mmCIF file of C-alpha atoms in Angstrom:
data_model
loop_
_atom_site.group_PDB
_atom_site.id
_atom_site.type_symbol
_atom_site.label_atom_id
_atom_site.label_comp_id
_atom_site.label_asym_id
_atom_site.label_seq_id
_atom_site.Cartn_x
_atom_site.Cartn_y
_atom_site.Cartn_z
ATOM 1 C CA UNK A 449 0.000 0.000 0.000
ATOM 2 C CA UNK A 450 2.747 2.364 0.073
ATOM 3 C CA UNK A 451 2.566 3.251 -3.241
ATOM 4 C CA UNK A 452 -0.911 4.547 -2.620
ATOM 5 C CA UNK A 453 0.918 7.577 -0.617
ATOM 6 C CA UNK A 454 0.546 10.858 -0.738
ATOM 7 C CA UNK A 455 3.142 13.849 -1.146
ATOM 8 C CA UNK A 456 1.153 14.854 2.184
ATOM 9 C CA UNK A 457 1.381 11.553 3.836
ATOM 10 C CA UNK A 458 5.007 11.407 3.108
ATOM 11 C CA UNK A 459 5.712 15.066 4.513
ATOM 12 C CA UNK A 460 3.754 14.511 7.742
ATOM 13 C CA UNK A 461 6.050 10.867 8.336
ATOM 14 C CA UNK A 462 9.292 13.105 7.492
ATOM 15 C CA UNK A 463 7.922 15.652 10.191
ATOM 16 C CA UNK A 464 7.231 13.005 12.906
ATOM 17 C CA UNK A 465 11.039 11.310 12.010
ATOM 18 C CA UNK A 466 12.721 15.380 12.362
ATOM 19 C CA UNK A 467 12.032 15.431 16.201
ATOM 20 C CA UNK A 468 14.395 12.286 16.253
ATOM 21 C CA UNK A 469 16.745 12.909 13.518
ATOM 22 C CA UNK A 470 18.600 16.150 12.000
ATOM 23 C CA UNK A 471 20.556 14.788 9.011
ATOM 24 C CA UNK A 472 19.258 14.967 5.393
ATOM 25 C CA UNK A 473 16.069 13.673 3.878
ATOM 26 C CA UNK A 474 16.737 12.284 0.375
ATOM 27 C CA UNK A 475 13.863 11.790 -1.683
ATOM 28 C CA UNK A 476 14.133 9.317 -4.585
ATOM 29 C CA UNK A 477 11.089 8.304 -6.673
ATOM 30 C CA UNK A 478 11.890 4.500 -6.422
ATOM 31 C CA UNK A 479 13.241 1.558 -5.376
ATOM 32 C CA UNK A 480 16.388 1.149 -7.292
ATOM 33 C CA UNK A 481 16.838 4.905 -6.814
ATOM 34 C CA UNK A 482 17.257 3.768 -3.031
ATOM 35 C CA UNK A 483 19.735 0.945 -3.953
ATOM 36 C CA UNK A 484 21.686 2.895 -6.200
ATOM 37 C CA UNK A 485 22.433 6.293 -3.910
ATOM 38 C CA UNK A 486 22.306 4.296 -0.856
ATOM 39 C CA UNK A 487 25.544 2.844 -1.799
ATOM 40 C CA UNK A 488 27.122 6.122 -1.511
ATOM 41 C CA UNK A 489 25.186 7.802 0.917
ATOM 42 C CA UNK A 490 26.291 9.024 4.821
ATOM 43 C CA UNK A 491 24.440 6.356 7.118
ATOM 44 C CA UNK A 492 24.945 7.884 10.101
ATOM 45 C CA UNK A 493 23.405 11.868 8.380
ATOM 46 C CA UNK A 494 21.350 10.629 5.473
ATOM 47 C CA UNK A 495 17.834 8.715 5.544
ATOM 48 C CA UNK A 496 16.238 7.702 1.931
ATOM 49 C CA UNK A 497 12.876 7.596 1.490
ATOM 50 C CA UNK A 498 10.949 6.333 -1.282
ATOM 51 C CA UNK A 499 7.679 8.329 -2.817
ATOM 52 C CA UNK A 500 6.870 6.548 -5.782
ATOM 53 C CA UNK A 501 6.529 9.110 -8.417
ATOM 54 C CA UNK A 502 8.285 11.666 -9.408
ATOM 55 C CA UNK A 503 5.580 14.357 -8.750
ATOM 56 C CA UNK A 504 5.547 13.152 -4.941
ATOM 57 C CA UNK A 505 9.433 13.944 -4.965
ATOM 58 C CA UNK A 506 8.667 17.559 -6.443
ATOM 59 C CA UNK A 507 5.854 17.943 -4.232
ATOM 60 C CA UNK A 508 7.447 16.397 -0.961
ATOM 61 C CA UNK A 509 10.325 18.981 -1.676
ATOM 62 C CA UNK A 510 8.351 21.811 -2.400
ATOM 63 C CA UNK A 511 6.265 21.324 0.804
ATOM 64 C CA UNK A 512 9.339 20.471 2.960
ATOM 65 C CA UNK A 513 11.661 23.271 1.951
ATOM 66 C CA UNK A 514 8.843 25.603 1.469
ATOM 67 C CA UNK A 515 5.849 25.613 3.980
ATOM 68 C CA UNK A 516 7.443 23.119 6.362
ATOM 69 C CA UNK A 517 10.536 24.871 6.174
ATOM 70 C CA UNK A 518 13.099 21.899 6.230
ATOM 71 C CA UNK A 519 16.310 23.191 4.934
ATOM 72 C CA UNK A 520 17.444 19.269 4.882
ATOM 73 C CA UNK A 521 15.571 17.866 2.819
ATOM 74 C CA UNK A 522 16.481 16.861 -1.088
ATOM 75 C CA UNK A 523 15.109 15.034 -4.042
ATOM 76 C CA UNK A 524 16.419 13.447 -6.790
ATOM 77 C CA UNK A 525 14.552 12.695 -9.835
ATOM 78 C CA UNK A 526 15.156 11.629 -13.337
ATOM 79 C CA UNK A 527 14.382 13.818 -16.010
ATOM 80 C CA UNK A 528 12.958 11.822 -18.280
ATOM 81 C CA UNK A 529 12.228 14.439 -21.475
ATOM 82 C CA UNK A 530 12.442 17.493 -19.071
ATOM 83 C CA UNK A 531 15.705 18.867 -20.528
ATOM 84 C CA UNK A 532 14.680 18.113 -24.389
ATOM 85 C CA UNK A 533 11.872 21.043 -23.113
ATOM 86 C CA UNK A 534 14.584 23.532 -21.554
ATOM 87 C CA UNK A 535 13.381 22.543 -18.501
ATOM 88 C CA UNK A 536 16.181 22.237 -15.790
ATOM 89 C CA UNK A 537 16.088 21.303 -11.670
ATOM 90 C CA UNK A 538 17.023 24.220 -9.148
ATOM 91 C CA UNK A 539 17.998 22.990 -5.656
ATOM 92 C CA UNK A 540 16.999 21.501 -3.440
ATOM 93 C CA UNK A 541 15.641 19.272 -6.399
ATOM 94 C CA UNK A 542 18.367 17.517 -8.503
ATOM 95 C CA UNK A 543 18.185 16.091 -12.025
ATOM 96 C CA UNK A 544 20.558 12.715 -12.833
ATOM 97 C CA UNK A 545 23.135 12.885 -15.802
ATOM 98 C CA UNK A 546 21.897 12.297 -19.284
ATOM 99 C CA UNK A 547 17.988 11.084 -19.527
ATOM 100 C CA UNK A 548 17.608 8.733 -16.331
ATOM 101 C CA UNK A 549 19.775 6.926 -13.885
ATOM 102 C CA UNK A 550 20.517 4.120 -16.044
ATOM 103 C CA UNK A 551 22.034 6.592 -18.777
ATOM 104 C CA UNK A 552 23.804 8.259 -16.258
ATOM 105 C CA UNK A 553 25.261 4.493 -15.359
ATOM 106 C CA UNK A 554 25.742 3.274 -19.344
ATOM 107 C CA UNK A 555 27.534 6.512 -19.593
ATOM 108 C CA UNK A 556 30.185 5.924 -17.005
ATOM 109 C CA UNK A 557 32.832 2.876 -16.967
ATOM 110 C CA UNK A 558 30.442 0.671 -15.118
ATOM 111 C CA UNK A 559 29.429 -0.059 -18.977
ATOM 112 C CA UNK A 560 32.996 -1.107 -19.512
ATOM 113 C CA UNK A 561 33.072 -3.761 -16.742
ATOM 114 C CA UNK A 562 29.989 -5.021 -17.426
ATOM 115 C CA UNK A 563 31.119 -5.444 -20.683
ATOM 116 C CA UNK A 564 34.848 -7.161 -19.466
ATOM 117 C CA UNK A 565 32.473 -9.316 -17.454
ATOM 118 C CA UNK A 566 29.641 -10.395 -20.128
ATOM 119 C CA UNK A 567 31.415 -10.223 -23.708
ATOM 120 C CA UNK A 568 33.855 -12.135 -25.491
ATOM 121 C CA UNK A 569 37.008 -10.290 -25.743
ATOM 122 C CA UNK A 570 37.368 -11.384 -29.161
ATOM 123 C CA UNK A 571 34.019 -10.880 -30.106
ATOM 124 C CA UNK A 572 34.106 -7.062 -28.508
ATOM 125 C CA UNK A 573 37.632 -6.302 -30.175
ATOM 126 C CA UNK A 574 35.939 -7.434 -33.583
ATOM 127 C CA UNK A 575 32.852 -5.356 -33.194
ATOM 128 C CA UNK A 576 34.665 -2.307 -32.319
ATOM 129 C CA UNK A 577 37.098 -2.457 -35.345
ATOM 130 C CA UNK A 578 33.899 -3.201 -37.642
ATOM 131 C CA UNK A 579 31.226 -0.697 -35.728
ATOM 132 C CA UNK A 580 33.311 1.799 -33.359
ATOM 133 C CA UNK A 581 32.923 1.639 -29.983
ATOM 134 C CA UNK A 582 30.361 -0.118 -28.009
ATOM 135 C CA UNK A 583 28.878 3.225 -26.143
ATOM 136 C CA UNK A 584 28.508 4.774 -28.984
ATOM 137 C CA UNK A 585 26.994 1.861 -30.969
ATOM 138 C CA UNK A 586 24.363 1.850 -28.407
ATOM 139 C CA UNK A 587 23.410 5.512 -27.629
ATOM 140 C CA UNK A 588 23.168 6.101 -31.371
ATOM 141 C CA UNK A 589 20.822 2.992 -31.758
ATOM 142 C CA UNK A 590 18.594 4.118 -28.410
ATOM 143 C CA UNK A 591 17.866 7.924 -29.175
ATOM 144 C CA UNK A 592 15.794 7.504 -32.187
ATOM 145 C CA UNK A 593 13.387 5.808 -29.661
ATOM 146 C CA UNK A 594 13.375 8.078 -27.310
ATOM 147 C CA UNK A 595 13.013 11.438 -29.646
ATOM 148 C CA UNK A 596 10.209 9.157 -30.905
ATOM 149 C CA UNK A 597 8.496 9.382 -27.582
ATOM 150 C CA UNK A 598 9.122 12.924 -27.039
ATOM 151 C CA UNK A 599 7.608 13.568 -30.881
ATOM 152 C CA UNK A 600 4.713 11.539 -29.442
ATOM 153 C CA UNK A 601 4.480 13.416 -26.310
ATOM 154 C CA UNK A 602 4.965 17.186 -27.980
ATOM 155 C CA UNK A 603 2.283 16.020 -30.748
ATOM 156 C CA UNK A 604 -0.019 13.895 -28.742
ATOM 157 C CA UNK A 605 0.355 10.952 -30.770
ATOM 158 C CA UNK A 606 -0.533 8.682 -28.038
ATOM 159 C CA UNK A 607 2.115 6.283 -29.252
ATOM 160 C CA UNK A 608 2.594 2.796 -27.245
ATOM 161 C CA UNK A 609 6.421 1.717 -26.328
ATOM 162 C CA UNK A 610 5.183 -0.727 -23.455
ATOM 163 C CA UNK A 611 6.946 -4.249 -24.525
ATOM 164 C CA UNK A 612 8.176 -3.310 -27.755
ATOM 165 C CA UNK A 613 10.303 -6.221 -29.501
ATOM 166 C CA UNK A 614 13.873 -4.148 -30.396
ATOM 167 C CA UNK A 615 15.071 -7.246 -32.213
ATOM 168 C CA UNK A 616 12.421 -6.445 -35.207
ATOM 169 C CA UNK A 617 14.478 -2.951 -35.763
ATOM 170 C CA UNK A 618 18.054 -3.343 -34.147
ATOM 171 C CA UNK A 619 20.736 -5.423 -36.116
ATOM 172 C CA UNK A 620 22.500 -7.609 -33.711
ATOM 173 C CA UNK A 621 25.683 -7.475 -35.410
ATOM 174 C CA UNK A 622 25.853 -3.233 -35.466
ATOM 175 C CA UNK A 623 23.679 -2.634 -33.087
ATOM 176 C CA UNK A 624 22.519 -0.536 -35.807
ATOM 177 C CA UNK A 625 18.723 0.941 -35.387
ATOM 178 C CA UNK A 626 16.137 0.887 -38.726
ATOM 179 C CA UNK A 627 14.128 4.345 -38.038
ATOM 180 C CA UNK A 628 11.318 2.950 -40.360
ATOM 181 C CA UNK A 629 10.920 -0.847 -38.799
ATOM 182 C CA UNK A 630 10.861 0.875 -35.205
ATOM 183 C CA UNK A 631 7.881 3.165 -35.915
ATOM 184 C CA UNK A 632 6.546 0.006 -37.812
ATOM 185 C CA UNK A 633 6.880 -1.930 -34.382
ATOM 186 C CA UNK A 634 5.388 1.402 -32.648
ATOM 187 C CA UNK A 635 2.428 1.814 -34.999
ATOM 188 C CA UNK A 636 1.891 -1.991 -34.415
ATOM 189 C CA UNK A 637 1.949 -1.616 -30.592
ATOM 190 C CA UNK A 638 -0.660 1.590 -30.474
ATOM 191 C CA UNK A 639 -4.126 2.095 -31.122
ATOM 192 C CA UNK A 640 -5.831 4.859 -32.686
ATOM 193 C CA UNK A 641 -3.140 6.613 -34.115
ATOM 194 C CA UNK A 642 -4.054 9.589 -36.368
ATOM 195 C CA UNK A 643 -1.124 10.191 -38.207
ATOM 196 C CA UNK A 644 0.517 8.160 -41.108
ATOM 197 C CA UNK A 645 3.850 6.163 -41.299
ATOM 198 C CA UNK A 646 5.481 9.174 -43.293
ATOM 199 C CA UNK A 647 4.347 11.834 -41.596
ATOM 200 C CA UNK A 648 5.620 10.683 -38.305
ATOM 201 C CA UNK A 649 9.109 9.590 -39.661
ATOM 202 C CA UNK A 650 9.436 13.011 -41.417
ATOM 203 C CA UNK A 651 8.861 14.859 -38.108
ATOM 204 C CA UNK A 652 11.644 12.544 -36.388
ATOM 205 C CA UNK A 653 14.031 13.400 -38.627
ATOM 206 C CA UNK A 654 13.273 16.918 -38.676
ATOM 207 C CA UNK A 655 13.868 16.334 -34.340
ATOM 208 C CA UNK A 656 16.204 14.762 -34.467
ATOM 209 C CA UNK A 657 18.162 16.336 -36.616
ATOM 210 C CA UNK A 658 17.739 19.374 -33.976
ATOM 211 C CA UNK A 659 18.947 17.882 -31.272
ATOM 212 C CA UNK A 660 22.143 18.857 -29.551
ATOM 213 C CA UNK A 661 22.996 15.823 -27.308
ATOM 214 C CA UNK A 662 22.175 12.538 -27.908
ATOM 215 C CA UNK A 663 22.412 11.352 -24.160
ATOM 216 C CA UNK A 664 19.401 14.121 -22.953
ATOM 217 C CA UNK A 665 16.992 11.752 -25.492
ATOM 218 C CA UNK A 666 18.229 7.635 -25.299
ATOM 219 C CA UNK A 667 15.867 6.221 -22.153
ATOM 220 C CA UNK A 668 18.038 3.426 -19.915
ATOM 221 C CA UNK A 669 15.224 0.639 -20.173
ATOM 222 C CA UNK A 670 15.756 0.862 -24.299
ATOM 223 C CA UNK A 671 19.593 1.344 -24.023
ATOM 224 C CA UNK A 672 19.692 -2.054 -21.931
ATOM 225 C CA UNK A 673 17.441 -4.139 -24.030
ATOM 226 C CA UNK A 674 19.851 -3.204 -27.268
ATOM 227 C CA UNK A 675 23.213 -3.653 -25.072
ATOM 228 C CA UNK A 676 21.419 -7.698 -24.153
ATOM 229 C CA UNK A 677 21.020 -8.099 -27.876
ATOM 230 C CA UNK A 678 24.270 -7.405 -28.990
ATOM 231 C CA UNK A 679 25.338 -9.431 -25.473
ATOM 232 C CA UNK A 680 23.273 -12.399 -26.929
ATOM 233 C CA UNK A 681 24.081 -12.127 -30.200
ATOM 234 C CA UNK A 682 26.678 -10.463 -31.195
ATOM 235 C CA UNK A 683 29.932 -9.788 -28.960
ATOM 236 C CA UNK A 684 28.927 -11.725 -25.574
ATOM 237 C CA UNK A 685 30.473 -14.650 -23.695
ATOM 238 C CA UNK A 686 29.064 -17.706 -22.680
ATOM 239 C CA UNK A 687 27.703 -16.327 -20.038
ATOM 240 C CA UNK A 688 25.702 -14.092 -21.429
ATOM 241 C CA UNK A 689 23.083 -16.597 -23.321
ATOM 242 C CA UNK A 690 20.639 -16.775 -20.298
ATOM 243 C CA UNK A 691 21.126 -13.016 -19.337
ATOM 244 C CA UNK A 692 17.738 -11.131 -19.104
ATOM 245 C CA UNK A 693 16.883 -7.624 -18.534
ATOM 246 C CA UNK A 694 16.998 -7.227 -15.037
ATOM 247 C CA UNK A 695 19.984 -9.393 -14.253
ATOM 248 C CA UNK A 696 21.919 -7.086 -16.691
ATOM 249 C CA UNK A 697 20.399 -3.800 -15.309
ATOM 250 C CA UNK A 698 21.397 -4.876 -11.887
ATOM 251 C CA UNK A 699 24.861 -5.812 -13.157
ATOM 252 C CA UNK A 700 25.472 -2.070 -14.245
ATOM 253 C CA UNK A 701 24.195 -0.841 -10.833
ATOM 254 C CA UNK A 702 26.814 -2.934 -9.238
ATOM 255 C CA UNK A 703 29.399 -1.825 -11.532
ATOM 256 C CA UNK A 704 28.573 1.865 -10.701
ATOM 257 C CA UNK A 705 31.408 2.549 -8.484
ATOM 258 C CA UNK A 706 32.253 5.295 -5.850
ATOM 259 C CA UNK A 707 34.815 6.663 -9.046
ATOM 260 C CA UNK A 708 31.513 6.594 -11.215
ATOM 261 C CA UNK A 709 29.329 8.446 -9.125
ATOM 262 C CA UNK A 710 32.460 11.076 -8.261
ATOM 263 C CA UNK A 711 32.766 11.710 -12.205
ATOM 264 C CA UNK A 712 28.734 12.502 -12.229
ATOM 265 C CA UNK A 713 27.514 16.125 -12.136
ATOM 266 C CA UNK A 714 24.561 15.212 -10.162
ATOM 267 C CA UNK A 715 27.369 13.894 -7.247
ATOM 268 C CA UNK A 716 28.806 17.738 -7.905
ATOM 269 C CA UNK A 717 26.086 19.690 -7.600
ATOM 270 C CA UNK A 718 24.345 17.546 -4.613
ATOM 271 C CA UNK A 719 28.012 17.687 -2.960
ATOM 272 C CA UNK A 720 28.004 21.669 -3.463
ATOM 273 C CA UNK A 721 24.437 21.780 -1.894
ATOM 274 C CA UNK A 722 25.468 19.679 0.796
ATOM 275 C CA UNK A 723 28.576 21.688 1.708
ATOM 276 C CA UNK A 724 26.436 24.756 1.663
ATOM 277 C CA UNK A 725 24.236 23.324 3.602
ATOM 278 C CA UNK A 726 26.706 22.293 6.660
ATOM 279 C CA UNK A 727 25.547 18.641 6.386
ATOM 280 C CA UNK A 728 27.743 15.854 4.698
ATOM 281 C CA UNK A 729 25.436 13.301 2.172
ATOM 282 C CA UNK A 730 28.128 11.265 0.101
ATOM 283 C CA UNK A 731 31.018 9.183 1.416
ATOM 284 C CA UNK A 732 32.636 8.092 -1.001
ATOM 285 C CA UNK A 733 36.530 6.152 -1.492
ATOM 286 C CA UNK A 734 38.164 9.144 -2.860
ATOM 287 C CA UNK A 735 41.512 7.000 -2.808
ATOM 288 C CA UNK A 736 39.843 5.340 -5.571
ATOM 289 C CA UNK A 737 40.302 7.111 -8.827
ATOM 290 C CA UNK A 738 38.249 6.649 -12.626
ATOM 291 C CA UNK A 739 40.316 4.999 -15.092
#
């Protein structure tokens, strides 16, 4: 039932936990949120709490820092298609890196040891002379999608990308996306859609051909399911036959390492609130450096 929550019900818990505790309240919208910044957050000053959506982060923060006047209290969210609309966080509300917090992850050199860990050398060294490197392979395949949901979004298509089957538009030996099989596979997945096949692949071009950064369109959840096909199919070990998706999303959250997170503008701009604040949030293994 916690789900069922409200940003209300969530301040007035926060409130009751303040008379016993003066560190920082972190709000995160779920539970991997919680698993991933927990990792690196103060135990002793720092106390997650989940709300379930992002608008109960924004509205938990709002209330707290605002009418309940908590000067501890954060949230972190991820922006989904907020920054493709010049839309940016102010503190105490915090944005992750690139689209979401599994971009943010792909983006660092977690990807890299998942990737030591799950492909065949020989398989990865042959891609990368053939295709270029892996990262890049797989952001350039993922943001088509995801300037396909913001054309949706902007247009009111009322497109469907729930289940969508990537191996119908992404070659597993380039990792290479077909922009004309993936709104096929859309179309196919929606109902009532007003506008034709042309028209809609004519206005992503025209987007995407706008766009200034790749990594502020490509969604995690798509970037993953291309990354296990070319795993599968293209460059992986043995031991990547019977990966699925979540095994392989919780691989790159284990990979995300103190270095990672240090690297991360969201871990520079929380750690600049923080310091302003008087209250310490991170600890981190700073005698670990990024390669």
């Amino acid at each position: 039932m916690r789900e069922y929550l409200t940003s209300e019900d969530i301040c007035n818990q926060l409130c009751m936990e303040r008379t016993v505790f003066d560190g920082v309240f972190l709000v995160v919208e779920g539970i991997t949120d919680s698993r991933l910044f927990g990792k690196f957050a103060d135990r002793d000053g720092v106390q997650i709490h989940i709300a379930h959506s992002k608008d109960n982060v924004r509205n938990v923060v709002r209330e707290m820092s605002g009418k309940r006047r908590d000067d501890r209290t954060m949230g972190i969210v991820d922006p989904d298609l907020e920054r493709l609309r010049g839309r940016s966080a102010k503190p105490p509300m915090f944005y992750t890196d690139c689209r979401d917090m599994e971009m943010m992850i792909i983006r660092s050199n977690a990807l890299d040891d998942v990737i030591d860990e799950y492909g065949d050398r020989e398989k990865v060294e042959r891609f990368e002379e053939r295709v270029g490197p892996i990262r890049d392979a797989l952001i350039s395949a993922s943001y088509p999608v995801g300037m396909l949901m913001y054309v949706s979004q902007t247009r009111g298509l009322n497109l469907s990308f729930k289940d969508l089957d990537f191996s119908r538009f992404i070659n597993a030996q380039t990792l290479s996306l077909d922009a004309s099989a993936m709104v096929n596979e859309v179309l196919a997945n929606s109902r009532s859609v007003r506008v034709g096949r042309k028209e809609i692949l004519r206005t992503l071009d025209m987007e995407c051909g706008q766009l200034d950064d790749m990594w502020k369109a490509a969604r995690g959840h798509d970037t993953v399911d291309i990354l296990l096909i070319g795993l599968r199919r293209g460059f992986g070990g043995f031991n990547a036959s019977g990966l699925n998706e979540g095994e392989l999303g919780g691989a790159l959250r284990l990979a995300f390492s103190d270095a990672c997170f240090a690297e991360t503008d969201l871990y520079k701009d929380t750690d600049a609130w923080a310091a302003e604040a008087g209250v310490v949030l991170w600890t981190l293994n700073r005698s670990r450096s990024p390669r």
